[in-house]
């Protein structure tokens, strides 16, 4: 049997299996740990949204602006993270992002009004933009076992973070709605220390020689001129709309259904358990479900199948919105679908073009988070003007539209299934290279 150069070392050692995803450099685990904490911030406020709404006399739509300000700034600033990180280094960019998250999460805890929290969440989003996009390209660059395993590791960090975020939010939120914000500040400070100690700095800050050519400010915007990147970005934006309809809006109908069922003291801790179950499902299918599905039917078909499943589930949630058991089961089951979609979308974003990794990461992340920023606003307006189940039906329509976008751009996404073989891009350039 012939042996490829990439597998020669394994054969000599008598190991035919692929490298384990768990055998990673310390730098990768440091970034992954900090990424877990950063992603906690997405779901952290979920269990305390009703409490904030009640104690600060805010409507549900005002409370959901906590997601909008955070995600809008996160998405907008991600277009510039590759420009920044190519000049000051990945490690410095990560550390600045962590400092901003620590500062603004602590300030949110000291807030006296919803408007103040909304403003501080925007600053929090700036820190997250610098951190999340850079973390993805750093993990892909420093991880062993190839880009696919690195992305699975990154998405596992996302799943664990958004699983434990609501649980921590519920636990600390049971004491005070301010608790989760202070808790995040402490945890991100620990993540900062881990990055300082474990991630190498200087010109080899990801363990790979950096390119002498900095990335231009226009690189992420010019990336959208590529048909495959544009199609995938629009589909991800529409998908994230459905994702955050579910994440940002669901605490309100779940708590209302609990009250209608006569369940007292459900509160922040009850919501924390619900979204912990949801997040664990995200983590499980991110790591195990997505690779199995893409190996069997490919990435494009996996996206279509999972998006249709999500659209159907959102429609079911619209009908079961007043059922306590029904709405909770749907929220948790949705995590299984979202885990697949998160991983497959991220893998596709990295493979749809030969763009440098930071550019691909920043462009894709920026576009998709804008979709998440719009969702809470729409959910609040639609629920107050039409009815409790209306946001889920609206999400169904938008997610189906993502399927249409992928179908229309099917040929432009051929590369994500490996149908176009091109000369491999130098890995150092692919991670930190110049303008695409």
Short mmCIF file of C-alpha atoms in Angstrom, two decimals:
data_model
loop_
_atom_site.label_atom_id
_atom_site.label_comp_id
_atom_site.label_asym_id
_atom_site.label_seq_id
_atom_site.Cartn_x
_atom_site.Cartn_y
_atom_site.Cartn_z
CA UNK A 1 0.00 0.00 0.00
CA UNK A 2 1.37 3.43 -0.93
CA UNK A 3 1.97 5.94 1.80
CA UNK A 4 1.48 9.66 1.34
CA UNK A 5 4.20 11.98 2.68
CA UNK A 6 1.80 13.40 5.23
CA UNK A 7 1.23 9.94 6.71
CA UNK A 8 4.82 8.70 6.54
CA UNK A 9 5.66 9.60 10.11
CA UNK A 10 2.60 7.80 11.38
CA UNK A 11 3.46 4.68 9.44
CA UNK A 12 7.00 4.63 10.77
CA UNK A 13 5.69 4.79 14.28
CA UNK A 14 3.29 1.98 13.58
CA UNK A 15 0.27 4.20 14.02
CA UNK A 16 -2.25 4.03 11.19
CA UNK A 17 -4.88 6.12 12.92
CA UNK A 18 -5.33 9.83 12.47
CA UNK A 19 -3.87 12.12 15.15
CA UNK A 20 -6.15 12.53 18.14
CA UNK A 21 -8.02 15.80 18.39
CA UNK A 22 -7.01 15.86 22.07
CA UNK A 23 -3.27 15.88 21.34
CA UNK A 24 -2.74 19.60 20.92
CA UNK A 25 -0.04 22.10 21.87
CA UNK A 26 -0.50 24.01 25.12
CA UNK A 27 -1.12 27.21 23.15
CA UNK A 28 -4.18 25.66 21.50
CA UNK A 29 -5.65 24.63 24.85
CA UNK A 30 -5.00 28.10 26.26
CA UNK A 31 -6.90 29.77 23.41
CA UNK A 32 -9.65 27.12 23.52
CA UNK A 33 -10.12 27.67 27.26
CA UNK A 34 -10.41 31.42 26.79
CA UNK A 35 -12.79 30.79 23.87
CA UNK A 36 -15.06 28.72 26.13
CA UNK A 37 -15.30 31.66 28.52
CA UNK A 38 -15.82 34.16 25.70
CA UNK A 39 -18.70 32.11 24.31
CA UNK A 40 -20.22 31.97 27.78
CA UNK A 41 -20.98 35.65 27.24
CA UNK A 42 -23.40 34.82 24.42
CA UNK A 43 -25.78 32.76 26.53
CA UNK A 44 -24.91 34.22 29.91
CA UNK A 45 -27.71 36.77 29.94
CA UNK A 46 -30.38 34.31 28.75
CA UNK A 47 -31.54 33.20 32.22
CA UNK A 48 -31.51 36.74 33.61
CA UNK A 49 -33.39 38.47 30.78
CA UNK A 50 -36.78 38.19 32.53
CA UNK A 51 -35.19 39.30 35.84
CA UNK A 52 -33.56 42.33 34.21
CA UNK A 53 -36.85 43.13 32.49
CA UNK A 54 -38.73 43.00 35.82
CA UNK A 55 -36.21 44.71 38.12
CA UNK A 56 -35.23 47.49 35.74
CA UNK A 57 -38.78 47.97 34.39
CA UNK A 58 -37.88 47.14 30.80
CA UNK A 59 -40.00 45.48 28.14
CA UNK A 60 -38.87 42.15 26.64
CA UNK A 61 -37.87 43.93 23.43
CA UNK A 62 -35.71 46.38 25.42
CA UNK A 63 -34.08 43.51 27.30
CA UNK A 64 -33.30 41.69 24.06
CA UNK A 65 -31.34 44.72 22.93
CA UNK A 66 -28.66 43.32 25.26
CA UNK A 67 -28.07 40.76 22.50
CA UNK A 68 -28.42 43.27 19.66
CA UNK A 69 -25.86 45.81 20.88
CA UNK A 70 -23.43 43.02 21.71
CA UNK A 71 -23.80 41.17 18.41
CA UNK A 72 -24.00 44.23 16.17
CA UNK A 73 -20.67 45.57 17.43
CA UNK A 74 -19.18 42.08 17.41
CA UNK A 75 -20.19 41.54 13.79
CA UNK A 76 -19.20 44.99 12.56
CA UNK A 77 -15.77 44.96 14.17
CA UNK A 78 -14.91 41.47 12.95
CA UNK A 79 -14.34 42.92 9.50
CA UNK A 80 -11.30 44.72 10.91
CA UNK A 81 -9.78 42.07 13.19
CA UNK A 82 -7.51 40.55 10.53
CA UNK A 83 -6.14 44.05 9.77
CA UNK A 84 -5.39 44.56 13.47
CA UNK A 85 -3.98 41.11 14.25
CA UNK A 86 -1.66 41.11 11.21
CA UNK A 87 0.00 44.25 12.59
CA UNK A 88 0.16 43.70 16.33
CA UNK A 89 0.13 39.88 16.40
CA UNK A 90 -2.48 37.32 17.34
CA UNK A 91 -1.48 37.16 21.00
CA UNK A 92 -1.71 40.92 21.53
CA UNK A 93 -5.06 41.04 19.73
CA UNK A 94 -6.43 38.24 21.90
CA UNK A 95 -5.23 39.96 25.09
CA UNK A 96 -6.73 43.33 24.14
CA UNK A 97 -10.03 41.59 23.41
CA UNK A 98 -9.97 39.87 26.80
CA UNK A 99 -9.17 43.11 28.64
CA UNK A 100 -12.14 44.83 26.99
CA UNK A 101 -14.46 41.95 27.92
CA UNK A 102 -13.31 42.03 31.54
CA UNK A 103 -13.79 45.80 31.77
CA UNK A 104 -17.19 46.04 30.11
CA UNK A 105 -18.69 42.95 31.72
CA UNK A 106 -17.75 44.38 35.13
CA UNK A 107 -19.23 47.76 34.19
CA UNK A 108 -22.46 46.03 33.10
CA UNK A 109 -22.66 44.52 36.56
CA UNK A 110 -22.54 47.99 38.11
CA UNK A 111 -25.23 49.38 35.79
CA UNK A 112 -28.37 51.02 37.12
CA UNK A 113 -30.50 50.87 33.97
CA UNK A 114 -31.12 48.75 30.90
CA UNK A 115 -29.73 51.49 28.67
CA UNK A 116 -26.43 51.39 30.55
CA UNK A 117 -26.19 47.61 30.22
CA UNK A 118 -26.95 47.88 26.50
CA UNK A 119 -24.09 50.34 26.11
CA UNK A 120 -21.63 48.25 28.09
CA UNK A 121 -22.66 45.12 26.18
CA UNK A 122 -21.64 46.99 23.02
CA UNK A 123 -18.15 47.49 24.46
CA UNK A 124 -18.17 43.83 25.46
CA UNK A 125 -18.95 43.01 21.83
CA UNK A 126 -15.89 44.96 20.67
CA UNK A 127 -13.69 42.81 22.89
CA UNK A 128 -15.41 39.66 21.67
CA UNK A 129 -14.86 40.63 18.03
CA UNK A 130 -11.12 40.98 18.56
CA UNK A 131 -10.99 37.73 20.48
CA UNK A 132 -13.33 35.32 18.65
CA UNK A 133 -12.18 35.89 15.08
CA UNK A 134 -8.50 35.83 16.07
CA UNK A 135 -9.04 32.75 18.24
CA UNK A 136 -10.44 30.80 15.28
CA UNK A 137 -7.49 31.55 12.98
CA UNK A 138 -5.03 30.97 15.86
CA UNK A 139 -6.46 27.55 16.72
CA UNK A 140 -6.54 26.54 13.05
CA UNK A 141 -2.91 27.65 12.69
CA UNK A 142 -1.49 26.07 15.83
CA UNK A 143 -3.57 22.87 16.14
CA UNK A 144 -2.25 19.50 15.05
CA UNK A 145 -4.27 17.15 12.86
CA UNK A 146 -5.40 19.58 10.17
CA UNK A 147 -7.92 22.39 9.80
CA UNK A 148 -10.98 20.13 10.16
CA UNK A 149 -9.94 18.92 13.61
CA UNK A 150 -9.03 22.46 14.65
CA UNK A 151 -12.46 23.75 13.64
CA UNK A 152 -14.17 20.91 15.51
CA UNK A 153 -12.11 21.87 18.57
CA UNK A 154 -13.14 25.50 18.15
CA UNK A 155 -16.80 24.60 17.76
CA UNK A 156 -16.57 22.31 20.79
CA UNK A 157 -15.32 25.33 22.75
CA UNK A 158 -18.30 27.27 21.43
CA UNK A 159 -20.70 24.51 22.46
CA UNK A 160 -19.25 24.15 25.95
CA UNK A 161 -19.21 27.92 26.38
CA UNK A 162 -22.81 28.50 25.39
CA UNK A 163 -23.82 25.48 27.48
CA UNK A 164 -22.13 26.59 30.67
CA UNK A 165 -22.94 30.27 30.09
CA UNK A 166 -26.67 29.87 30.82
CA UNK A 167 -25.93 27.53 33.74
CA UNK A 168 -23.55 30.06 35.27
CA UNK A 169 -26.02 32.82 34.47
CA UNK A 170 -28.79 30.92 36.21
CA UNK A 171 -26.66 30.08 39.25
CA UNK A 172 -25.35 33.60 39.79
CA UNK A 173 -28.57 35.16 38.54
CA UNK A 174 -30.42 33.39 41.34
CA UNK A 175 -28.46 35.62 43.72
CA UNK A 176 -28.69 38.80 41.65
CA UNK A 177 -28.99 39.68 37.99
CA UNK A 178 -25.63 41.46 38.41
CA UNK A 179 -23.85 38.23 39.38
CA UNK A 180 -23.35 36.77 35.89
CA UNK A 181 -21.65 39.95 34.68
CA UNK A 182 -19.16 39.95 37.55
CA UNK A 183 -18.64 36.20 37.13
CA UNK A 184 -17.72 36.68 33.48
CA UNK A 185 -15.21 39.40 34.38
CA UNK A 186 -13.45 37.05 36.80
CA UNK A 187 -13.40 34.11 34.36
CA UNK A 188 -12.11 36.24 31.47
CA UNK A 189 -9.34 37.53 33.73
CA UNK A 190 -8.33 33.88 34.26
CA UNK A 191 -8.42 33.38 30.48
CA UNK A 192 -6.16 36.44 30.08
CA UNK A 193 -3.60 34.89 32.43
CA UNK A 194 -3.76 31.58 30.55
CA UNK A 195 -3.05 33.31 27.21
CA UNK A 196 -0.17 35.34 28.70
CA UNK A 197 1.50 32.23 30.09
CA UNK A 198 0.80 29.56 27.49
CA UNK A 199 0.61 31.29 24.09
CA UNK A 200 4.02 32.18 22.60
CA UNK A 201 4.44 35.82 21.65
CA UNK A 202 6.40 37.88 19.17
CA UNK A 203 6.87 37.03 15.53
CA UNK A 204 5.93 33.40 16.07
CA UNK A 205 2.88 34.04 18.19
CA UNK A 206 0.98 31.02 16.89
CA UNK A 207 4.01 28.80 16.51
CA UNK A 208 4.07 29.48 12.75
CA UNK A 209 6.21 32.05 11.03
CA UNK A 210 4.17 35.14 10.23
CA UNK A 211 4.04 36.72 6.79
CA UNK A 212 5.95 39.98 6.32
CA UNK A 213 2.96 41.35 4.41
CA UNK A 214 0.25 42.83 6.70
CA UNK A 215 -3.37 42.35 5.76
CA UNK A 216 -4.96 45.43 4.23
CA UNK A 217 -7.99 47.14 5.77
CA UNK A 218 -10.09 46.38 2.69
CA UNK A 219 -9.28 42.65 2.61
CA UNK A 220 -12.39 41.39 4.42
CA UNK A 221 -14.70 43.63 2.38
CA UNK A 222 -13.08 42.63 -0.90
CA UNK A 223 -13.50 38.99 0.11
CA UNK A 224 -17.26 39.41 -0.32
CA UNK A 225 -16.66 39.92 -4.04
CA UNK A 226 -15.92 36.21 -4.29
CA UNK A 227 -19.18 34.42 -5.18
CA UNK A 228 -18.63 31.47 -2.85
CA UNK A 229 -17.80 33.68 0.12
CA UNK A 230 -20.81 35.91 -0.57
CA UNK A 231 -23.27 33.02 -0.93
CA UNK A 232 -22.02 31.31 2.22
CA UNK A 233 -22.01 34.61 4.13
CA UNK A 234 -25.63 35.43 3.22
CA UNK A 235 -26.74 31.89 4.11
CA UNK A 236 -24.91 32.12 7.46
CA UNK A 237 -26.49 35.52 8.17
CA UNK A 238 -29.96 34.08 7.60
CA UNK A 239 -29.14 30.99 9.67
CA UNK A 240 -27.87 33.09 12.55
CA UNK A 241 -31.11 35.02 12.45
CA UNK A 242 -32.93 31.79 13.27
CA UNK A 243 -30.25 30.83 15.81
CA UNK A 244 -30.69 34.02 17.83
CA UNK A 245 -34.47 34.05 17.50
CA UNK A 246 -34.26 30.81 19.43
CA UNK A 247 -31.54 31.90 21.86
CA UNK A 248 -32.58 35.46 22.66
CA UNK A 249 -36.37 35.15 22.53
CA UNK A 250 -37.02 31.69 24.01
CA UNK A 251 -36.48 32.59 27.70
CA UNK A 252 -39.65 34.69 27.68
CA UNK A 253 -42.12 32.07 26.35
CA UNK A 254 -40.43 29.35 28.45
CA UNK A 255 -40.89 31.35 31.65
CA UNK A 256 -44.44 32.32 30.64
CA UNK A 257 -45.27 28.65 29.98
CA UNK A 258 -43.84 27.73 33.39
CA UNK A 259 -46.05 30.30 35.09
CA UNK A 260 -49.09 29.09 33.16
CA UNK A 261 -48.31 25.51 34.26
CA UNK A 262 -48.26 26.67 37.87
CA UNK A 263 -44.53 26.03 38.33
CA UNK A 264 -43.30 28.54 40.89
CA UNK A 265 -39.70 29.67 41.31
CA UNK A 266 -38.71 28.43 37.85
CA UNK A 267 -36.71 31.63 37.38
CA UNK A 268 -33.11 32.06 36.33
CA UNK A 269 -31.94 28.65 37.52
CA UNK A 270 -34.68 26.83 35.63
CA UNK A 271 -33.80 28.69 32.45
CA UNK A 272 -30.14 27.98 33.13
CA UNK A 273 -30.79 24.22 33.17
CA UNK A 274 -32.86 24.40 29.97
CA UNK A 275 -30.16 26.22 28.04
CA UNK A 276 -27.43 24.10 29.58
CA UNK A 277 -29.14 21.08 28.02
CA UNK A 278 -29.42 23.00 24.76
CA UNK A 279 -25.74 23.96 24.81
CA UNK A 280 -24.56 20.45 25.60
CA UNK A 281 -26.49 19.22 22.56
CA UNK A 282 -24.71 21.90 20.50
CA UNK A 283 -21.34 20.69 21.79
CA UNK A 284 -22.07 16.99 21.18
CA UNK A 285 -23.17 17.33 17.57
CA UNK A 286 -20.44 19.91 16.85
CA UNK A 287 -17.81 17.30 17.69
CA UNK A 288 -19.49 14.03 16.70
CA UNK A 289 -22.58 14.69 14.58
CA UNK A 290 -21.19 17.11 12.02
CA UNK A 291 -18.18 14.95 10.96
CA UNK A 292 -20.38 11.89 10.54
CA UNK A 293 -22.94 13.74 8.45
CA UNK A 294 -20.45 15.54 6.21
CA UNK A 295 -18.50 12.33 5.62
CA UNK A 296 -21.69 10.64 4.46
CA UNK A 297 -23.35 13.34 2.32
CA UNK A 298 -20.87 16.22 2.02
CA UNK A 299 -20.93 19.74 3.44
CA UNK A 300 -23.38 21.35 1.03
CA UNK A 301 -26.04 18.69 1.47
CA UNK A 302 -25.42 18.67 5.22
CA UNK A 303 -26.17 22.40 5.34
CA UNK A 304 -29.40 21.97 3.38
CA UNK A 305 -30.63 19.02 5.46
CA UNK A 306 -29.84 20.68 8.79
CA UNK A 307 -31.31 24.05 7.76
CA UNK A 308 -34.57 22.40 6.69
CA UNK A 309 -34.67 20.51 10.01
CA UNK A 310 -34.15 23.79 11.91
CA UNK A 311 -36.86 25.58 9.94
CA UNK A 312 -39.35 22.78 10.66
CA UNK A 313 -38.46 22.78 14.35
CA UNK A 314 -38.94 26.55 14.61
CA UNK A 315 -42.38 26.17 13.05
CA UNK A 316 -43.25 23.47 15.60
CA UNK A 317 -42.10 25.81 18.39
CA UNK A 318 -44.50 28.42 17.07
CA UNK A 319 -47.39 26.02 17.62
CA UNK A 320 -46.12 24.71 20.99
CA UNK A 321 -45.14 28.08 22.42
CA UNK A 322 -47.62 27.84 25.31
CA UNK A 323 -46.76 24.24 26.20
CA UNK A 324 -44.22 24.11 29.04
CA UNK A 325 -42.89 20.64 28.21
CA UNK A 326 -43.20 21.12 24.45
CA UNK A 327 -41.25 24.38 24.24
CA UNK A 328 -38.47 23.10 26.52
CA UNK A 329 -38.06 19.86 24.53
CA UNK A 330 -37.91 21.86 21.30
CA UNK A 331 -35.26 24.24 22.69
CA UNK A 332 -33.03 21.35 23.77
CA UNK A 333 -33.52 19.35 20.54
CA UNK A 334 -32.67 22.48 18.55
CA UNK A 335 -29.19 22.29 20.03
CA UNK A 336 -28.57 19.04 18.15
CA UNK A 337 -29.29 20.76 14.84
CA UNK A 338 -27.42 23.95 15.67
CA UNK A 339 -24.27 22.03 16.60
CA UNK A 340 -24.14 20.49 13.13
CA UNK A 341 -24.80 23.80 11.42
CA UNK A 342 -22.19 25.72 13.42
CA UNK A 343 -19.41 23.27 12.56
CA UNK A 344 -20.35 22.76 8.91
CA UNK A 345 -20.76 26.51 8.27
CA UNK A 346 -17.37 27.25 9.88
CA UNK A 347 -15.60 24.47 7.99
CA UNK A 348 -17.19 25.67 4.75
CA UNK A 349 -16.12 29.27 5.44
CA UNK A 350 -12.51 28.12 5.80
CA UNK A 351 -12.63 25.98 2.63
CA UNK A 352 -14.81 27.99 0.24
CA UNK A 353 -11.84 30.09 -0.94
CA UNK A 354 -8.06 30.31 -0.76
CA UNK A 355 -8.25 33.45 1.35
CA UNK A 356 -5.88 33.81 4.32
CA UNK A 357 -7.45 32.29 7.42
CA UNK A 358 -7.83 35.58 9.36
CA UNK A 359 -9.54 37.19 6.36
CA UNK A 360 -11.90 34.25 5.85
CA UNK A 361 -12.65 34.09 9.57
CA UNK A 362 -13.27 37.84 9.92
CA UNK A 363 -15.46 38.09 6.82
CA UNK A 364 -17.62 35.07 7.64
CA UNK A 365 -17.95 35.91 11.34
CA UNK A 366 -18.76 39.55 10.67
CA UNK A 367 -21.58 38.78 8.25
CA UNK A 368 -23.17 36.03 10.34
CA UNK A 369 -23.13 37.98 13.61
CA UNK A 370 -24.98 40.85 11.96
CA UNK A 371 -27.81 38.39 11.31
CA UNK A 372 -27.78 37.55 15.01
CA UNK A 373 -27.91 41.23 15.91
CA UNK A 374 -31.07 41.85 13.89
CA UNK A 375 -32.97 38.81 15.23
CA UNK A 376 -33.70 40.03 18.80
CA UNK A 377 -35.08 43.36 17.55
CA UNK A 378 -37.40 41.61 15.11
CA UNK A 379 -38.44 39.02 17.71
CA UNK A 380 -39.38 41.71 20.21
CA UNK A 381 -41.40 43.76 17.73
CA UNK A 382 -43.13 40.75 16.15
CA UNK A 383 -44.06 39.15 19.49
CA UNK A 384 -45.53 42.37 20.87
CA UNK A 385 -47.46 43.26 17.70
CA UNK A 386 -48.59 39.85 16.41
CA UNK A 387 -48.31 37.16 19.08
CA UNK A 388 -46.06 34.94 21.18
CA UNK A 389 -45.47 32.31 18.51
CA UNK A 390 -44.92 34.77 15.65
CA UNK A 391 -41.10 35.15 16.06
CA UNK A 392 -40.64 31.41 15.56
CA UNK A 393 -42.71 31.45 12.36
CA UNK A 394 -40.69 34.44 11.17
CA UNK A 395 -37.50 32.50 11.95
CA UNK A 396 -38.82 29.55 9.94
CA UNK A 397 -39.24 31.71 6.85
CA UNK A 398 -35.77 33.25 7.17
CA UNK A 399 -34.04 29.87 7.65
CA UNK A 400 -35.87 28.47 4.61
CA UNK A 401 -34.56 31.48 2.71
CA UNK A 402 -31.03 30.36 3.65
CA UNK A 403 -31.78 27.04 1.93
CA UNK A 404 -32.84 28.92 -1.20
CA UNK A 405 -29.61 30.96 -1.15
CA UNK A 406 -27.50 27.79 -0.96
CA UNK A 407 -29.53 26.18 -3.76
CA UNK A 408 -29.07 29.22 -6.01
CA UNK A 409 -25.34 29.38 -5.27
CA UNK A 410 -24.82 25.60 -5.31
CA UNK A 411 -22.07 25.64 -7.94
CA UNK A 412 -20.17 28.46 -6.27
CA UNK A 413 -19.84 26.26 -3.16
CA UNK A 414 -18.29 23.29 -4.97
CA UNK A 415 -14.98 23.89 -3.26
CA UNK A 416 -16.37 23.14 0.22
CA UNK A 417 -16.93 19.54 -0.88
CA UNK A 418 -13.44 19.28 -2.36
CA UNK A 419 -14.52 19.37 -6.01
CA UNK A 420 -11.92 21.95 -7.01
CA UNK A 421 -8.30 21.00 -6.47
CA UNK A 422 -5.95 23.94 -6.32
CA UNK A 423 -2.32 24.28 -5.34
CA UNK A 424 -2.07 24.30 -1.57
CA UNK A 425 -1.65 27.71 -0.03
CA UNK A 426 1.46 28.20 2.07
CA UNK A 427 0.24 27.64 5.64
CA UNK A 428 2.06 30.65 7.07
CA UNK A 429 0.47 32.88 4.45
CA UNK A 430 -2.90 31.19 4.87
CA UNK A 431 -2.88 32.15 8.52
CA UNK A 432 -1.41 35.60 8.57
CA UNK A 433 -0.80 36.56 4.97
CA UNK A 434 -1.33 39.66 2.95
CA UNK A 435 -4.32 41.05 1.14
CA UNK A 436 -6.33 38.51 -0.79
#
